[in-house]
């Protein structure tokens, strides 16, 4: 995590010398359950030890936001009542979450904010959800007497993505960032929103991320396209079964998917086929974890990679290459993590294979792509909180 002294000194320097309150929110990993959240399925994330730290202070104006992105050395001031909002992409998260908190009844007025982060950007670790939940946690504290519930903060973060940032995401990232607990993964049922904490300490194994350094970008069409495909299939099934209630692919069976195959077309069928399989894989992984059966956990991770790559088509050459290296090195499980189109693989690797795997992955990746992948050991950590 970021040193809070650094954030404080920048906050003091950039504004009027006064200090504010400091809040932190993490990025996330996801063991399994990809592209299932907006399909009402299960996900299995946990918060990490990398995140966003923001210092915030009410500035006494009606709607003037003065914002400083420390890492980018970029300052943007804007009015909250301006219907267009700022153009700068990072500032849109501040604008969007402020608007969404207002909708929840929080009387947000002018404030100053400086923030810094160490979630690698475009790595599939949800730097954007970390921003949303951090800023929301601060606004709830500064203007809302902390009356907004954690779930409403999650939904406000998601609405920020939908309404101000162009990504029709699910709730996994914001959920993980807000509800995370050190040492625990969480299995969330995205339809009922029930969740359970699972202590995660696989003896004899390490969880490690390898960042392909291909920056993924979810804003724009490919992510939203996948979501549209899924919704298209649900509509087709619902039309065939007027007696049933079909809101997401979670409500659909394999047989029903087969029934609409010709009608929805091969691309949408194949995407939905991945989602149905992924739902079952999350449940299988939970059972395997409880039984301490890491071989099954790993096998399912490889199956997910295959599905994300061949069926859902959200991989890229570099991620497939990293997955192949993991296989060659005898890594127990490996797959693309997060939305895809770049970013990291998540790898479950036996302690004794760890060093050789990392060394081989770096060497071979460099030979092929002339750049070194980045390696992050996963430390499952706490969710959004006020630091001081
Ligand atoms: C992104 C989205 C999430 C989820 C994942 C894929 O991280 O923000 O809602 O859909 O992709 O599992």
Tab-separated table of C-alpha atoms and ligand atoms in Angstrom:
chain	number	residue	atom	x	y	z
A	1	UNK	CA	0.000	0.000	0.000
A	2	UNK	CA	0.935	3.608	-0.551
A	3	UNK	CA	2.695	5.530	2.203
A	4	UNK	CA	0.119	7.852	3.697
A	5	UNK	CA	2.797	10.436	4.551
A	6	UNK	CA	3.371	10.901	0.834
A	7	UNK	CA	-0.333	11.532	0.183
A	8	UNK	CA	-0.512	13.909	3.127
A	9	UNK	CA	2.472	15.978	2.073
A	10	UNK	CA	1.047	16.371	-1.458
A	11	UNK	CA	-2.373	17.263	-0.116
A	12	UNK	CA	-0.904	19.970	2.096
A	13	UNK	CA	1.280	21.290	-0.700
A	14	UNK	CA	-1.392	21.398	-3.370
A	15	UNK	CA	-4.176	22.928	-1.373
A	16	UNK	CA	-4.354	25.381	1.495
A	17	UNK	CA	-1.941	23.726	3.903
A	18	UNK	CA	-4.688	22.063	5.896
A	19	UNK	CA	-5.059	18.317	6.340
A	20	UNK	CA	-8.118	16.163	5.713
A	21	UNK	CA	-9.127	12.568	6.357
A	22	UNK	CA	-7.401	9.660	4.664
A	23	UNK	CA	-9.196	6.671	3.158
A	24	UNK	CA	-7.954	3.512	1.445
A	25	UNK	CA	-9.494	0.888	-0.825
A	26	UNK	CA	-7.876	-2.119	-2.466
A	27	UNK	CA	-7.816	-3.700	-5.896
A	28	UNK	CA	-8.790	-7.358	-6.162
A	29	UNK	CA	-7.909	-10.781	-7.446
A	30	UNK	CA	-10.442	-13.372	-8.507
A	31	UNK	CA	-9.650	-17.042	-8.026
A	32	UNK	CA	-12.359	-18.180	-10.428
A	33	UNK	CA	-15.716	-17.006	-11.838
A	34	UNK	CA	-15.022	-14.636	-14.721
A	35	UNK	CA	-17.718	-12.758	-16.660
A	36	UNK	CA	-20.268	-14.439	-14.419
A	37	UNK	CA	-21.154	-11.414	-12.277
A	38	UNK	CA	-23.336	-9.628	-14.824
A	39	UNK	CA	-24.854	-13.020	-15.638
A	40	UNK	CA	-26.147	-13.524	-12.095
A	41	UNK	CA	-23.569	-16.250	-11.406
A	42	UNK	CA	-20.876	-16.764	-8.780
A	43	UNK	CA	-17.497	-15.084	-8.344
A	44	UNK	CA	-14.677	-15.824	-5.928
A	45	UNK	CA	-12.617	-12.671	-5.365
A	46	UNK	CA	-10.511	-11.259	-2.558
A	47	UNK	CA	-9.036	-7.809	-1.907
A	48	UNK	CA	-5.282	-7.341	-2.319
A	49	UNK	CA	-2.567	-5.311	-0.614
A	50	UNK	CA	-2.444	-2.824	-3.477
A	51	UNK	CA	-4.937	-0.024	-3.720
A	52	UNK	CA	-5.815	3.655	-3.687
A	53	UNK	CA	-5.199	6.056	-0.830
A	54	UNK	CA	-6.990	9.422	-0.875
A	55	UNK	CA	-6.940	12.417	1.413
A	56	UNK	CA	-10.176	14.420	1.291
A	57	UNK	CA	-11.427	17.566	2.948
A	58	UNK	CA	-14.617	19.623	2.700
A	59	UNK	CA	-13.639	22.979	1.143
A	60	UNK	CA	-16.720	25.044	2.005
A	61	UNK	CA	-17.804	25.741	-1.573
A	62	UNK	CA	-21.166	24.775	-3.008
A	63	UNK	CA	-19.875	22.400	-5.687
A	64	UNK	CA	-16.208	23.040	-6.514
A	65	UNK	CA	-14.081	19.893	-6.579
A	66	UNK	CA	-10.322	20.408	-6.581
A	67	UNK	CA	-8.618	17.145	-7.412
A	68	UNK	CA	-4.986	16.137	-7.672
A	69	UNK	CA	-3.783	12.792	-9.056
A	70	UNK	CA	-0.419	12.478	-7.325
A	71	UNK	CA	1.059	9.755	-9.531
A	72	UNK	CA	0.164	11.586	-12.735
A	73	UNK	CA	1.030	15.006	-11.298
A	74	UNK	CA	-2.245	16.147	-12.784
A	75	UNK	CA	-4.650	18.655	-11.270
A	76	UNK	CA	-8.278	18.994	-12.386
A	77	UNK	CA	-10.829	21.373	-10.849
A	78	UNK	CA	-14.478	21.082	-11.801
A	79	UNK	CA	-17.991	21.919	-10.696
A	80	UNK	CA	-20.171	19.095	-9.507
A	81	UNK	CA	-23.229	20.872	-10.905
A	82	UNK	CA	-21.750	20.981	-14.394
A	83	UNK	CA	-23.907	18.412	-16.245
A	84	UNK	CA	-21.051	17.400	-18.550
A	85	UNK	CA	-18.470	16.868	-15.820
A	86	UNK	CA	-14.703	16.823	-16.382
A	87	UNK	CA	-13.209	15.214	-19.480
A	88	UNK	CA	-10.085	13.767	-17.859
A	89	UNK	CA	-10.729	10.073	-17.357
A	90	UNK	CA	-9.500	9.764	-13.739
A	91	UNK	CA	-11.509	12.848	-12.728
A	92	UNK	CA	-14.672	11.270	-14.129
A	93	UNK	CA	-14.504	8.666	-11.366
A	94	UNK	CA	-14.602	11.432	-8.756
A	95	UNK	CA	-17.383	13.251	-10.571
A	96	UNK	CA	-19.373	10.048	-11.185
A	97	UNK	CA	-19.161	8.682	-7.676
A	98	UNK	CA	-20.086	12.090	-6.212
A	99	UNK	CA	-23.198	12.166	-8.395
A	100	UNK	CA	-24.114	8.599	-7.468
A	101	UNK	CA	-23.668	9.330	-3.750
A	102	UNK	CA	-25.928	12.355	-4.159
A	103	UNK	CA	-28.567	10.058	-5.645
A	104	UNK	CA	-28.316	8.020	-2.444
A	105	UNK	CA	-29.163	11.125	-0.443
A	106	UNK	CA	-25.638	12.185	0.561
A	107	UNK	CA	-25.469	16.000	0.304
A	108	UNK	CA	-22.079	16.139	-1.414
A	109	UNK	CA	-20.698	19.675	-1.755
A	110	UNK	CA	-17.286	21.044	-2.667
A	111	UNK	CA	-14.184	19.168	-1.496
A	112	UNK	CA	-10.465	18.855	-2.095
A	113	UNK	CA	-8.914	15.511	-2.848
A	114	UNK	CA	-5.423	14.154	-3.561
A	115	UNK	CA	-4.898	10.468	-4.232
A	116	UNK	CA	-2.273	7.950	-5.165
A	117	UNK	CA	-2.385	4.279	-6.071
A	118	UNK	CA	-0.271	1.189	-6.547
A	119	UNK	CA	-2.750	-1.082	-8.320
A	120	UNK	CA	-1.095	-1.545	-11.700
A	121	UNK	CA	-3.263	0.134	-14.336
A	122	UNK	CA	-4.816	-2.062	-17.011
A	123	UNK	CA	-3.665	-5.221	-15.217
A	124	UNK	CA	-7.142	-6.581	-14.541
A	125	UNK	CA	-6.843	-5.879	-10.807
A	126	UNK	CA	-9.546	-3.224	-10.730
A	127	UNK	CA	-7.817	0.029	-10.103
A	128	UNK	CA	-11.065	1.736	-11.102
A	129	UNK	CA	-13.166	-0.076	-8.489
A	130	UNK	CA	-10.497	0.791	-5.910
A	131	UNK	CA	-10.915	4.469	-6.816
A	132	UNK	CA	-14.702	4.363	-6.721
A	133	UNK	CA	-14.916	2.620	-3.375
A	134	UNK	CA	-12.194	4.777	-1.833
A	135	UNK	CA	-13.856	8.030	-2.903
A	136	UNK	CA	-17.302	6.733	-1.903
A	137	UNK	CA	-16.010	5.742	1.519
A	138	UNK	CA	-14.648	9.289	1.928
A	139	UNK	CA	-17.838	11.011	0.739
A	140	UNK	CA	-19.959	8.816	2.998
A	141	UNK	CA	-17.789	9.870	5.940
A	142	UNK	CA	-17.412	13.578	5.069
A	143	UNK	CA	-20.963	14.338	3.978
A	144	UNK	CA	-23.169	11.370	4.830
A	145	UNK	CA	-22.538	10.474	8.515
A	146	UNK	CA	-21.566	7.042	7.185
A	147	UNK	CA	-25.218	6.229	6.688
A	148	UNK	CA	-24.840	4.696	3.232
A	149	UNK	CA	-24.542	0.909	3.520
A	150	UNK	CA	-21.627	-1.055	2.112
A	151	UNK	CA	-23.850	-2.604	-0.540
A	152	UNK	CA	-25.059	0.798	-1.671
A	153	UNK	CA	-21.434	1.894	-1.969
A	154	UNK	CA	-20.767	-1.161	-4.151
A	155	UNK	CA	-23.732	-0.309	-6.370
A	156	UNK	CA	-22.761	3.373	-6.551
A	157	UNK	CA	-19.315	2.312	-7.818
A	158	UNK	CA	-20.854	0.075	-10.444
A	159	UNK	CA	-23.266	2.837	-11.495
A	160	UNK	CA	-20.290	5.183	-11.879
A	161	UNK	CA	-18.797	2.768	-14.419
A	162	UNK	CA	-22.100	2.449	-16.271
A	163	UNK	CA	-23.126	6.090	-16.254
A	164	UNK	CA	-19.840	7.986	-16.486
A	165	UNK	CA	-17.093	5.649	-17.701
A	166	UNK	CA	-18.689	3.543	-20.439
A	167	UNK	CA	-18.198	0.068	-18.917
A	168	UNK	CA	-21.323	-2.014	-18.267
A	169	UNK	CA	-19.540	-4.044	-15.614
A	170	UNK	CA	-20.944	-6.376	-12.975
A	171	UNK	CA	-20.526	-6.001	-9.212
A	172	UNK	CA	-17.545	-8.213	-8.488
A	173	UNK	CA	-14.789	-5.589	-8.389
A	174	UNK	CA	-16.584	-3.031	-6.255
A	175	UNK	CA	-17.863	-5.790	-3.972
A	176	UNK	CA	-14.353	-7.166	-3.414
A	177	UNK	CA	-12.912	-3.721	-2.807
A	178	UNK	CA	-15.556	-2.826	-0.209
A	179	UNK	CA	-16.101	-6.167	1.563
A	180	UNK	CA	-12.578	-7.635	1.419
A	181	UNK	CA	-11.032	-9.169	4.555
A	182	UNK	CA	-7.410	-10.100	5.160
A	183	UNK	CA	-6.694	-13.770	4.488
A	184	UNK	CA	-10.154	-14.490	3.103
A	185	UNK	CA	-11.657	-14.987	-0.318
A	186	UNK	CA	-15.351	-14.420	-0.774
A	187	UNK	CA	-17.813	-16.466	-2.734
A	188	UNK	CA	-20.519	-14.142	-3.912
A	189	UNK	CA	-23.772	-15.188	-5.504
A	190	UNK	CA	-24.338	-12.225	-7.812
A	191	UNK	CA	-28.036	-12.997	-8.177
A	192	UNK	CA	-29.039	-13.073	-4.497
A	193	UNK	CA	-26.001	-11.059	-3.309
A	194	UNK	CA	-25.431	-13.588	-0.546
A	195	UNK	CA	-21.792	-14.190	0.181
A	196	UNK	CA	-19.507	-16.220	2.354
A	197	UNK	CA	-15.931	-15.679	3.494
A	198	UNK	CA	-13.496	-18.540	2.820
A	199	UNK	CA	-10.185	-18.476	4.719
A	200	UNK	CA	-7.562	-18.934	2.028
A	201	UNK	CA	-4.195	-20.262	3.086
A	202	UNK	CA	-3.263	-23.091	0.750
A	203	UNK	CA	-0.410	-24.785	2.583
A	204	UNK	CA	2.401	-25.626	0.207
A	205	UNK	CA	1.151	-23.308	-2.564
A	206	UNK	CA	1.509	-19.710	-3.590
A	207	UNK	CA	-0.852	-17.519	-5.571
A	208	UNK	CA	1.040	-15.282	-7.957
A	209	UNK	CA	0.016	-12.881	-10.708
A	210	UNK	CA	2.031	-12.460	-13.871
A	211	UNK	CA	1.303	-9.238	-15.672
A	212	UNK	CA	1.659	-9.538	-19.447
A	213	UNK	CA	1.961	-5.731	-19.495
A	214	UNK	CA	-0.524	-5.706	-22.346
A	215	UNK	CA	-2.788	-2.988	-20.997
A	216	UNK	CA	-6.394	-3.962	-21.029
A	217	UNK	CA	-9.051	-1.360	-21.680
A	218	UNK	CA	-12.628	-2.266	-20.896
A	219	UNK	CA	-14.234	0.996	-21.929
A	220	UNK	CA	-15.550	0.723	-25.469
A	221	UNK	CA	-17.092	-2.202	-27.207
A	222	UNK	CA	-15.484	-5.639	-26.548
A	223	UNK	CA	-16.503	-6.017	-22.902
A	224	UNK	CA	-19.965	-4.559	-23.450
A	225	UNK	CA	-20.340	-6.730	-26.573
A	226	UNK	CA	-19.888	-9.867	-24.494
A	227	UNK	CA	-22.534	-8.676	-22.105
A	228	UNK	CA	-24.905	-7.930	-24.986
A	229	UNK	CA	-24.393	-11.445	-26.367
A	230	UNK	CA	-25.375	-12.946	-23.015
A	231	UNK	CA	-28.458	-10.754	-22.772
A	232	UNK	CA	-29.427	-11.659	-26.307
A	233	UNK	CA	-29.395	-15.362	-25.436
A	234	UNK	CA	-31.460	-14.776	-22.274
A	235	UNK	CA	-34.077	-12.892	-24.300
A	236	UNK	CA	-34.312	-15.690	-26.837
A	237	UNK	CA	-34.765	-18.300	-24.083
A	238	UNK	CA	-37.320	-16.141	-22.264
A	239	UNK	CA	-39.336	-15.764	-25.473
A	240	UNK	CA	-39.480	-19.558	-25.854
A	241	UNK	CA	-40.529	-20.064	-22.225
A	242	UNK	CA	-43.088	-17.396	-21.335
A	243	UNK	CA	-43.997	-19.372	-18.216
A	244	UNK	CA	-40.524	-18.927	-16.680
A	245	UNK	CA	-38.543	-16.069	-15.159
A	246	UNK	CA	-35.329	-15.504	-17.068
A	247	UNK	CA	-33.356	-12.477	-15.971
A	248	UNK	CA	-29.801	-13.622	-16.600
A	249	UNK	CA	-27.978	-16.707	-17.876
A	250	UNK	CA	-27.995	-17.963	-14.299
A	251	UNK	CA	-31.665	-18.745	-14.790
A	252	UNK	CA	-31.029	-20.774	-17.959
A	253	UNK	CA	-30.178	-24.458	-18.366
A	254	UNK	CA	-27.868	-26.185	-20.856
A	255	UNK	CA	-30.933	-27.644	-22.623
A	256	UNK	CA	-32.518	-24.222	-23.025
A	257	UNK	CA	-29.288	-22.893	-24.449
A	258	UNK	CA	-29.259	-25.695	-27.027
A	259	UNK	CA	-32.851	-24.878	-27.989
A	260	UNK	CA	-31.936	-21.353	-29.107
A	261	UNK	CA	-28.563	-22.173	-30.639
A	262	UNK	CA	-29.549	-21.709	-34.275
A	263	UNK	CA	-31.598	-18.639	-33.542
A	264	UNK	CA	-28.987	-16.667	-31.566
A	265	UNK	CA	-26.093	-17.580	-33.819
A	266	UNK	CA	-22.840	-19.385	-33.090
A	267	UNK	CA	-20.969	-16.457	-31.538
A	268	UNK	CA	-23.564	-15.656	-28.883
A	269	UNK	CA	-24.209	-19.351	-28.277
A	270	UNK	CA	-20.519	-20.019	-27.646
A	271	UNK	CA	-20.217	-17.082	-25.279
A	272	UNK	CA	-23.241	-18.220	-23.286
A	273	UNK	CA	-21.835	-21.754	-23.279
A	274	UNK	CA	-18.721	-20.464	-21.520
A	275	UNK	CA	-20.799	-18.635	-18.897
A	276	UNK	CA	-22.859	-21.703	-18.009
A	277	UNK	CA	-19.708	-23.768	-17.605
A	278	UNK	CA	-18.009	-21.075	-15.535
A	279	UNK	CA	-20.889	-21.005	-13.076
A	280	UNK	CA	-20.425	-24.722	-12.402
A	281	UNK	CA	-16.658	-24.334	-12.128
A	282	UNK	CA	-16.892	-21.793	-9.296
A	283	UNK	CA	-19.008	-24.177	-7.240
A	284	UNK	CA	-16.652	-27.070	-7.984
A	285	UNK	CA	-13.686	-24.950	-6.871
A	286	UNK	CA	-15.410	-24.048	-3.600
A	287	UNK	CA	-16.007	-27.711	-2.812
A	288	UNK	CA	-12.439	-28.569	-3.760
A	289	UNK	CA	-11.072	-25.798	-1.549
A	290	UNK	CA	-13.046	-26.994	1.443
A	291	UNK	CA	-11.678	-30.488	0.819
A	292	UNK	CA	-8.119	-29.122	0.424
A	293	UNK	CA	-8.040	-30.554	-3.104
A	294	UNK	CA	-5.829	-28.020	-4.880
A	295	UNK	CA	-5.301	-30.246	-7.901
A	296	UNK	CA	-8.995	-29.853	-8.759
A	297	UNK	CA	-8.850	-26.102	-8.082
A	298	UNK	CA	-5.963	-25.866	-10.534
A	299	UNK	CA	-7.608	-28.042	-13.170
A	300	UNK	CA	-10.679	-25.795	-13.117
A	301	UNK	CA	-8.486	-22.714	-13.482
A	302	UNK	CA	-6.979	-24.161	-16.663
A	303	UNK	CA	-10.481	-24.961	-17.941
A	304	UNK	CA	-11.504	-21.367	-17.308
A	305	UNK	CA	-8.513	-20.121	-19.261
A	306	UNK	CA	-9.387	-22.351	-22.176
A	307	UNK	CA	-12.987	-21.115	-22.104
A	308	UNK	CA	-12.028	-17.444	-21.809
A	309	UNK	CA	-9.597	-17.837	-24.664
A	310	UNK	CA	-11.498	-20.057	-27.119
A	311	UNK	CA	-15.155	-19.504	-26.264
A	312	UNK	CA	-15.442	-16.065	-24.718
A	313	UNK	CA	-12.527	-14.729	-26.763
A	314	UNK	CA	-11.177	-12.281	-24.205
A	315	UNK	CA	-7.588	-13.534	-24.178
A	316	UNK	CA	-4.674	-12.366	-26.279
A	317	UNK	CA	-1.569	-14.042	-27.629
A	318	UNK	CA	0.608	-12.949	-24.704
A	319	UNK	CA	-1.785	-14.308	-22.060
A	320	UNK	CA	-2.103	-17.628	-23.880
A	321	UNK	CA	1.669	-17.785	-24.043
A	322	UNK	CA	1.960	-17.221	-20.269
A	323	UNK	CA	-0.657	-19.902	-19.702
A	324	UNK	CA	1.311	-22.366	-21.843
A	325	UNK	CA	4.480	-21.647	-19.901
A	326	UNK	CA	2.637	-22.315	-16.642
A	327	UNK	CA	1.512	-25.677	-17.999
A	328	UNK	CA	5.003	-26.575	-19.144
A	329	UNK	CA	6.392	-25.685	-15.719
A	330	UNK	CA	3.886	-27.943	-13.943
A	331	UNK	CA	2.007	-25.064	-12.320
A	332	UNK	CA	-1.131	-26.432	-10.640
A	333	UNK	CA	-3.556	-23.842	-12.055
A	334	UNK	CA	-3.281	-20.801	-14.321
A	335	UNK	CA	-5.696	-18.537	-16.139
A	336	UNK	CA	-6.448	-15.026	-17.313
A	337	UNK	CA	-7.795	-12.919	-14.488
A	338	UNK	CA	-10.413	-10.178	-14.696
A	339	UNK	CA	-12.070	-8.828	-17.801
A	340	UNK	CA	-9.315	-10.003	-20.164
A	341	UNK	CA	-7.920	-8.413	-23.356
A	342	UNK	CA	-4.571	-8.115	-21.554
A	343	UNK	CA	-3.550	-7.801	-17.932
A	344	UNK	CA	-2.520	-10.681	-15.677
A	345	UNK	CA	-2.677	-14.416	-15.349
A	346	UNK	CA	-3.351	-15.779	-11.869
A	347	UNK	CA	-1.324	-18.855	-10.989
A	348	UNK	CA	-1.592	-21.417	-8.221
A	349	UNK	CA	1.876	-22.851	-7.903
A	350	UNK	CA	3.546	-25.305	-5.541
A	351	UNK	CA	6.147	-23.675	-3.285
A	352	UNK	CA	8.950	-25.836	-4.663
A	353	UNK	CA	8.150	-24.895	-8.285
A	354	UNK	CA	7.723	-21.189	-7.668
A	355	UNK	CA	11.270	-19.943	-8.334
A	356	UNK	CA	11.754	-22.037	-11.474
A	357	UNK	CA	8.355	-20.973	-12.821
A	358	UNK	CA	8.965	-17.265	-12.331
A	359	UNK	CA	12.424	-17.476	-13.822
A	360	UNK	CA	11.226	-19.444	-16.865
A	361	UNK	CA	8.208	-17.181	-17.409
A	362	UNK	CA	10.390	-14.064	-17.348
A	363	UNK	CA	13.021	-15.558	-19.619
A	364	UNK	CA	10.673	-16.988	-22.243
A	365	UNK	CA	8.385	-13.970	-22.251
A	366	UNK	CA	11.319	-11.667	-22.730
A	367	UNK	CA	12.720	-13.797	-25.547
A	368	UNK	CA	9.409	-13.706	-27.361
A	369	UNK	CA	8.077	-10.206	-26.664
A	370	UNK	CA	11.186	-8.304	-25.720
A	371	UNK	CA	9.690	-7.126	-22.455
A	372	UNK	CA	9.664	-8.503	-18.935
A	373	UNK	CA	6.369	-9.507	-17.371
A	374	UNK	CA	5.741	-8.149	-13.875
A	375	UNK	CA	5.241	-10.514	-10.974
A	376	UNK	CA	3.004	-9.852	-7.943
A	377	UNK	CA	2.681	-12.213	-4.992
A	378	UNK	CA	-0.907	-12.140	-3.836
A	379	UNK	CA	-1.559	-10.993	-0.270
A	380	UNK	CA	-5.274	-11.136	0.532
A	381	UNK	CA	-6.076	-7.975	2.469
A	382	UNK	CA	-8.765	-5.772	4.002
A	383	UNK	CA	-11.368	-3.759	2.098
A	384	UNK	CA	-12.234	-0.019	2.090
A	385	UNK	CA	-11.531	1.846	5.305
A	386	UNK	CA	-10.736	5.174	6.880
A	387	UNK	CA	-7.070	5.297	7.833
A	388	UNK	CA	-7.098	8.523	9.852
B	1	LIG	C1	-14.244	-6.659	-15.077
B	1	LIG	C2	-15.601	-6.150	-14.594
B	1	LIG	C3	-16.245	-7.157	-13.632
B	1	LIG	C4	-16.256	-8.563	-14.218
B	1	LIG	C5	-14.882	-8.930	-14.758
B	1	LIG	C6	-14.878	-10.253	-15.478
B	1	LIG	O1	-13.331	-6.703	-14.032
B	1	LIG	O2	-15.469	-4.923	-13.966
B	1	LIG	O3	-17.539	-6.741	-13.297
B	1	LIG	O4	-17.254	-8.702	-15.167
B	1	LIG	O5	-14.373	-7.951	-15.646
B	1	LIG	O6	-15.148	-11.285	-14.593
